[in-house]
Tab-separated table of C-alpha atoms and ligand atoms in Angstrom:
chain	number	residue	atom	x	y	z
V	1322	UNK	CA	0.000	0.000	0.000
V	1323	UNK	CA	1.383	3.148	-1.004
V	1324	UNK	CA	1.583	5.969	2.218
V	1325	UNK	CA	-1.223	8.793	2.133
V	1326	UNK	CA	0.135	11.438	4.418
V	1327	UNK	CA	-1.775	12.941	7.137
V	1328	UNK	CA	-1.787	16.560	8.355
V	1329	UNK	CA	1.054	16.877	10.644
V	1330	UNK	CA	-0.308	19.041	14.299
V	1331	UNK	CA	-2.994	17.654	16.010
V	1332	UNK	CA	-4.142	21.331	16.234
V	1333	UNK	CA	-7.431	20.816	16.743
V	1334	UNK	CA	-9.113	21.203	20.080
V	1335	UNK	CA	-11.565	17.763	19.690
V	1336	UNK	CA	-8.904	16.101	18.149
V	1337	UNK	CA	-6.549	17.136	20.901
V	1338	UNK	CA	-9.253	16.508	23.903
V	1339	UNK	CA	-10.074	13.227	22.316
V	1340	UNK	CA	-6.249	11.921	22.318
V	1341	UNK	CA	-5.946	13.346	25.714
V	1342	UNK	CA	-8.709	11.399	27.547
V	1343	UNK	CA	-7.484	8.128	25.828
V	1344	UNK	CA	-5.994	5.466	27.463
V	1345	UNK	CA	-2.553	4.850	25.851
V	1346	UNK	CA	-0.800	3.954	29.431
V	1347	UNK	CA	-0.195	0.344	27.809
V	1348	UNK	CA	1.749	1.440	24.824
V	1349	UNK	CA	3.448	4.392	26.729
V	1350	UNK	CA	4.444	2.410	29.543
V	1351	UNK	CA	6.112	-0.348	27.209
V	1352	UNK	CA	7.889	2.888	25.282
V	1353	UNK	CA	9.404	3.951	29.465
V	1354	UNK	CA	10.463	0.049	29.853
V	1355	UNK	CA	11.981	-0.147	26.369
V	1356	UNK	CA	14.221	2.670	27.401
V	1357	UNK	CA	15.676	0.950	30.133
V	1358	UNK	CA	15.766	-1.977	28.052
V	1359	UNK	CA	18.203	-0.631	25.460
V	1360	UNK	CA	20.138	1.483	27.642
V	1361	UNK	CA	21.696	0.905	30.684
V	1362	UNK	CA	21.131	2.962	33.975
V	1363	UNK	CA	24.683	4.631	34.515
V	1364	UNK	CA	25.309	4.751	30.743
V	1365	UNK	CA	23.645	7.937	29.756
V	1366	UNK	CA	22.615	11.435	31.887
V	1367	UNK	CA	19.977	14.290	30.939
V	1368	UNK	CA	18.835	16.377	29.846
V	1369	UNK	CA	15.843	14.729	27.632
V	1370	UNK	CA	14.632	16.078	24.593
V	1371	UNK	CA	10.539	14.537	23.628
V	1372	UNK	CA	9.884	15.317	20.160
V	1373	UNK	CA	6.383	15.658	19.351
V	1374	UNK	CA	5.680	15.184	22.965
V	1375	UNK	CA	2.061	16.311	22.697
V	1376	UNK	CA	0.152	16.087	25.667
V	1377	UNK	CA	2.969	15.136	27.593
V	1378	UNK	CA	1.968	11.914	28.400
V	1379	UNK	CA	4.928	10.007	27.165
V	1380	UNK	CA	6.847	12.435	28.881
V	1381	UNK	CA	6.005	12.393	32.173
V	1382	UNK	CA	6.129	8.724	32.433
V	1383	UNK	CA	9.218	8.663	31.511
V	1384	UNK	CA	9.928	11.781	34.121
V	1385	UNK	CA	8.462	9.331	37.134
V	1386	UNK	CA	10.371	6.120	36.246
V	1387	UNK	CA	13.822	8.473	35.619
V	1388	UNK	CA	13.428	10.554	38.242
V	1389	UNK	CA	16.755	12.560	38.688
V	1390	UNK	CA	16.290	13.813	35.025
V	1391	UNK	CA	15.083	16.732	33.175
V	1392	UNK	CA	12.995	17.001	30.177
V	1393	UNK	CA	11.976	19.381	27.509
V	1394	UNK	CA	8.996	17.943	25.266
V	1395	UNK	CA	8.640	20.464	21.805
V	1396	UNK	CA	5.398	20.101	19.798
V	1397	UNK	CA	3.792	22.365	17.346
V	1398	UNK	CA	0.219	22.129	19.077
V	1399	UNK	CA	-0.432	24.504	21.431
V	1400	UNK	CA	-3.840	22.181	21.877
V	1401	UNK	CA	-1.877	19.039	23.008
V	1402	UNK	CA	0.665	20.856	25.199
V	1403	UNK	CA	-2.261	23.043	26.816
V	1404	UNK	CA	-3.244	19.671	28.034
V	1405	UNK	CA	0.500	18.658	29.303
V	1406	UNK	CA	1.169	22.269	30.699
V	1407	UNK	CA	-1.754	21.523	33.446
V	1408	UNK	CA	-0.604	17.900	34.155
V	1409	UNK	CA	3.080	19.372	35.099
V	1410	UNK	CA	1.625	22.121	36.864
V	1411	UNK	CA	-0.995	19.878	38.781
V	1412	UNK	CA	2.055	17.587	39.338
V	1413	UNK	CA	4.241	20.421	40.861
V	1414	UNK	CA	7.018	19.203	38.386
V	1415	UNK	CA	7.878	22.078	36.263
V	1416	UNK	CA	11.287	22.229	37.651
V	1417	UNK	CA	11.634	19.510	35.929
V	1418	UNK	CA	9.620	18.873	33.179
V	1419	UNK	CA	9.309	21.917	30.410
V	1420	UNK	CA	7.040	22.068	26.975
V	1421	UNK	CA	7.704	24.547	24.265
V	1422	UNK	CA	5.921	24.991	21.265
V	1423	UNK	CA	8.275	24.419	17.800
V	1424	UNK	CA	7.798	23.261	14.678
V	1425	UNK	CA	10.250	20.414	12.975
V	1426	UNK	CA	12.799	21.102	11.453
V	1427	UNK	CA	13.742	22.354	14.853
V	1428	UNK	CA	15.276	25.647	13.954
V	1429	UNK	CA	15.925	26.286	17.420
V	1430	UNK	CA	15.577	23.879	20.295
V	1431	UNK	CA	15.028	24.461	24.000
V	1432	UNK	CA	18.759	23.308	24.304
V	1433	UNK	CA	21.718	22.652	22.223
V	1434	UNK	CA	22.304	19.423	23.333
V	1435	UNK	CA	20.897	16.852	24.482
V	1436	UNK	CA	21.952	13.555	26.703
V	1437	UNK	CA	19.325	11.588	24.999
V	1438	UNK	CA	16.267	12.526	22.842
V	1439	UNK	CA	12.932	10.133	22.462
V	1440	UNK	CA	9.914	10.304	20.104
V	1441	UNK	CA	6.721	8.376	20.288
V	1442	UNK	CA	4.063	8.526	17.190
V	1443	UNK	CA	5.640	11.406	15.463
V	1444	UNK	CA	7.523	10.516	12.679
V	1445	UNK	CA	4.322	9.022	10.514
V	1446	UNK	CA	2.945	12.390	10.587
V	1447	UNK	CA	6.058	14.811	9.119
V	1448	UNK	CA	5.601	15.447	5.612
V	1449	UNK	CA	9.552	15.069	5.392
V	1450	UNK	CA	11.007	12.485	7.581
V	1451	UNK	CA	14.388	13.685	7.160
V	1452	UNK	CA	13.106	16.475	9.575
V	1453	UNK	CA	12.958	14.152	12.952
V	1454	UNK	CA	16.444	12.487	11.775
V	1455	UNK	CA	18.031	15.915	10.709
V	1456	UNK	CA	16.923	16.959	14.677
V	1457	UNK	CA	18.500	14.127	16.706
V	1458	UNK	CA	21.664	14.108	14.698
V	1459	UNK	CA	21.633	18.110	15.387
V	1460	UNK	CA	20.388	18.078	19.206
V	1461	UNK	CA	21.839	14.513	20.320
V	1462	UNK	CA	25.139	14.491	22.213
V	1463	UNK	CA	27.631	11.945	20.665
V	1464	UNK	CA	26.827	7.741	22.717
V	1465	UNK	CA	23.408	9.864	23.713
V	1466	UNK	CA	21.149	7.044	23.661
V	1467	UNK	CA	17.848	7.719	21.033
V	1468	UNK	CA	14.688	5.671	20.885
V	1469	UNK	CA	11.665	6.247	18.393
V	1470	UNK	CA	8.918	4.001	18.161
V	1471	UNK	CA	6.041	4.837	15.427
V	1472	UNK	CA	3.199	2.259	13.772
V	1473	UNK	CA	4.170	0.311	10.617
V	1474	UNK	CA	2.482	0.696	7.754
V	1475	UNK	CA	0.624	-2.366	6.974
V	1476	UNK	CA	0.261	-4.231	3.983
V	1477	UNK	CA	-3.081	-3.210	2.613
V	1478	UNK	CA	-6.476	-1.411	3.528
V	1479	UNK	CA	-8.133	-4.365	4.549
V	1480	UNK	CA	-5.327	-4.661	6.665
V	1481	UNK	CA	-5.674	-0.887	8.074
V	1482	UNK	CA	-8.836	-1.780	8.580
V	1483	UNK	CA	-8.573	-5.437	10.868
V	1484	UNK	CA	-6.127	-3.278	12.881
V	1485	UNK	CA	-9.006	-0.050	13.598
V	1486	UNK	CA	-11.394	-2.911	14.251
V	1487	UNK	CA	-9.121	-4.540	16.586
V	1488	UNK	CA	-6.898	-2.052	18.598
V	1489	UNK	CA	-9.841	0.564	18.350
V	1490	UNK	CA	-12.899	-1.233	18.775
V	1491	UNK	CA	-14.394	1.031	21.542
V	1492	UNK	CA	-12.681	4.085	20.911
V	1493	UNK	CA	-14.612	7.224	19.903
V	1494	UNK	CA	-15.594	7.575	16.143
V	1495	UNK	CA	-12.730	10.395	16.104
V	1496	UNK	CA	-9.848	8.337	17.130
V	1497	UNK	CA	-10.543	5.759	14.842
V	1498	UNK	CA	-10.581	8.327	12.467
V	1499	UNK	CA	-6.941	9.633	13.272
V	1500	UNK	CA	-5.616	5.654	13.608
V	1501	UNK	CA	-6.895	4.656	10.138
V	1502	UNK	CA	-5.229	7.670	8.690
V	1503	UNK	CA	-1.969	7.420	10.902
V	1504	UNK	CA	-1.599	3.679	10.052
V	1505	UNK	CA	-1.702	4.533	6.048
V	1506	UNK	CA	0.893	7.358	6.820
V	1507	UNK	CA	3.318	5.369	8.277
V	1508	UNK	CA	6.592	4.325	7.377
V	1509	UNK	CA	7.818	0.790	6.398
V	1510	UNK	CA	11.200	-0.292	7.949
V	1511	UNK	CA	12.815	-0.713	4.558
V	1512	UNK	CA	11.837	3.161	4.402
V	1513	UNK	CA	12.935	4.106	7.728
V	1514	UNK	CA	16.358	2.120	6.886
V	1515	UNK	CA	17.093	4.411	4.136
V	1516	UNK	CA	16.206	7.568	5.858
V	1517	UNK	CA	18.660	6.719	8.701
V	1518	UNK	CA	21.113	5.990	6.000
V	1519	UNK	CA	20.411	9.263	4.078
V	1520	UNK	CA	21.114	11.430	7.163
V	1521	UNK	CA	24.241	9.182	8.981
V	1522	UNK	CA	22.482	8.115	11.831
V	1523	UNK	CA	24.457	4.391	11.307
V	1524	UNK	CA	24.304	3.143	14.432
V	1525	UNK	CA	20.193	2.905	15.106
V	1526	UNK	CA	18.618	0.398	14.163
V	1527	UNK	CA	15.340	-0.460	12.966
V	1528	UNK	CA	13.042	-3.798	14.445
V	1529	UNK	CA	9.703	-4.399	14.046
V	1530	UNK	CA	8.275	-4.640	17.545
V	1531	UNK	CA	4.694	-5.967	17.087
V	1532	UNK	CA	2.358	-6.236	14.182
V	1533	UNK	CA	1.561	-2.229	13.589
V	1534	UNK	CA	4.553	-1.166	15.879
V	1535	UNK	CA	7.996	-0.086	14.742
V	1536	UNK	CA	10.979	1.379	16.998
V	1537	UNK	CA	14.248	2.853	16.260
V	1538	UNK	CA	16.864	2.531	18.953
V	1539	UNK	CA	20.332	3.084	19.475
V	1540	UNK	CA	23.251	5.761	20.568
V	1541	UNK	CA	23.511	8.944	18.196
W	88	SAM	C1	0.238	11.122	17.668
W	88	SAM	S1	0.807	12.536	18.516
W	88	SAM	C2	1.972	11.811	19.635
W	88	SAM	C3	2.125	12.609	20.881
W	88	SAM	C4	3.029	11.981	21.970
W	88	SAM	N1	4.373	11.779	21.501
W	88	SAM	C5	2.437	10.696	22.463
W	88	SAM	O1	3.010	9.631	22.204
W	88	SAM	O2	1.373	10.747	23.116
W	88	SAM	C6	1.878	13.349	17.330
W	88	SAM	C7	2.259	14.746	17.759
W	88	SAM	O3	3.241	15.262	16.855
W	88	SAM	C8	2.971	16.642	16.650
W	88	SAM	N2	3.609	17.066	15.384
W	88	SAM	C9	3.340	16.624	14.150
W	88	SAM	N3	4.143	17.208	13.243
W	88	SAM	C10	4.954	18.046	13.926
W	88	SAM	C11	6.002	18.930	13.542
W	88	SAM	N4	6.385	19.056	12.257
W	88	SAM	N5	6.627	19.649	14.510
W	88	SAM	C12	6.254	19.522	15.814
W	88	SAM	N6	5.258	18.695	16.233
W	88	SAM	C13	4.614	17.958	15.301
W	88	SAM	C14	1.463	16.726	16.638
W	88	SAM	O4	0.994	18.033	16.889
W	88	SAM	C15	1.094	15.723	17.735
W	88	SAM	O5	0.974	16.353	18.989
């Protein structure tokens, strides 16, 4: 099946009020523990860059289980961070735990460097992949250990849709709407292969980690 891009920000408010009441703390939770899968506690210090953090949900996860670091999440919604701004707040953990809005290509991050930089379920939407790669390689201190994890495009649209009627059964009509159209903008890992190529970013590596689920890990 060839890719049909979607838009890129969630910018809308339903859109964004719809992800944010969802319950992704399966998927997000497995994204924390693949971290400390892949990369050793001692190996790698903060700060944390979250690209295309949206409502911060990924991030703050990952803020309780590593708990001495700090993190910066960037999105270009201001309707998904509005929604992480007042869990950070309500939290008491904005010494911590920072959201700005920008746009990839990241012209100009919160920081220069990074110690290590995550993304979850952004790279499907970017027009121009080479913008999420071009970021790392620019923000990611050198051994800085990077993880991405995005869906897989599937084969087919029958297949896009056994996966809505499987993963989304009793979600609202909205987010079925955005999973059907995220699925047939995702990236294959033949794709993702040559983008890492393209930009130099050798030493990640691509595996396909369940039937829709891709992830990118490895030290910049
Ligand atoms: C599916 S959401 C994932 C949010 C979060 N990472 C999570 O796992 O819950 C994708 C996010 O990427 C953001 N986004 C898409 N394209 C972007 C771009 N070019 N620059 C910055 N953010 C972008 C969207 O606004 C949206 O909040």
């Amino acid at each position: 099946m060839e890719r049909i891009p979607e838009p890129d920000l969630m910018d809308d408010d339903d859109q964004a009020e719809a992800y944010h009441l969802a319950d992704f703390s399966e998927p997000h939770n497995h994204f924390v523990t693949l971290f400390g899968q892949y990369f050793e506690a001692g190996s790698w210090q903060g700060p944390v860059l979250d690209l295309g953090c949206g409502t911060a949900d990924v991030t703050l996860r990952f803020a309780d289980v590593f708990d001495a670091v700090e993190i910066d999440g960037i999105d270009g919604a201001e309707s998904m961070l509005r929604f992480g701004r007042a869990a950070i707040s309500s939290r008491a953990l904005g010494h911590r735990v920072r959201l700005s809005r920008a746009y990839l290509p990241l012209d100009d991050p919160p920081r220069s460097e990074y110690g290590a930089v995550i993304s979850n379920s952004l790279l499907h939407h970017l027009q121009d992949p080479m913008a999420l790669w071009a970021a790392i390689k620019r923000v990611a201190m050198p051994g800085a250990p990077v993880l991405v994890m995005d869906l897989l495009r599937p084969a087919d649209i029958g297949q896009v849709e056994q996966f809505v009627a499987k993963y989304a059964a009793d979600a609202p009509e909205l987010l079925r709407r955005d999973f059907r159209n995220s699925l047939r903008a995702a990236y294959r890992a033949t794709e993702v292969e040559a983008q890492l190529q393209e930009v130099g970013l050798s030493r990640l590596r691509v595996s396909v980690a369940s039937d829709r689920h891709l992830v990118v890990a490895g030290r910049a």
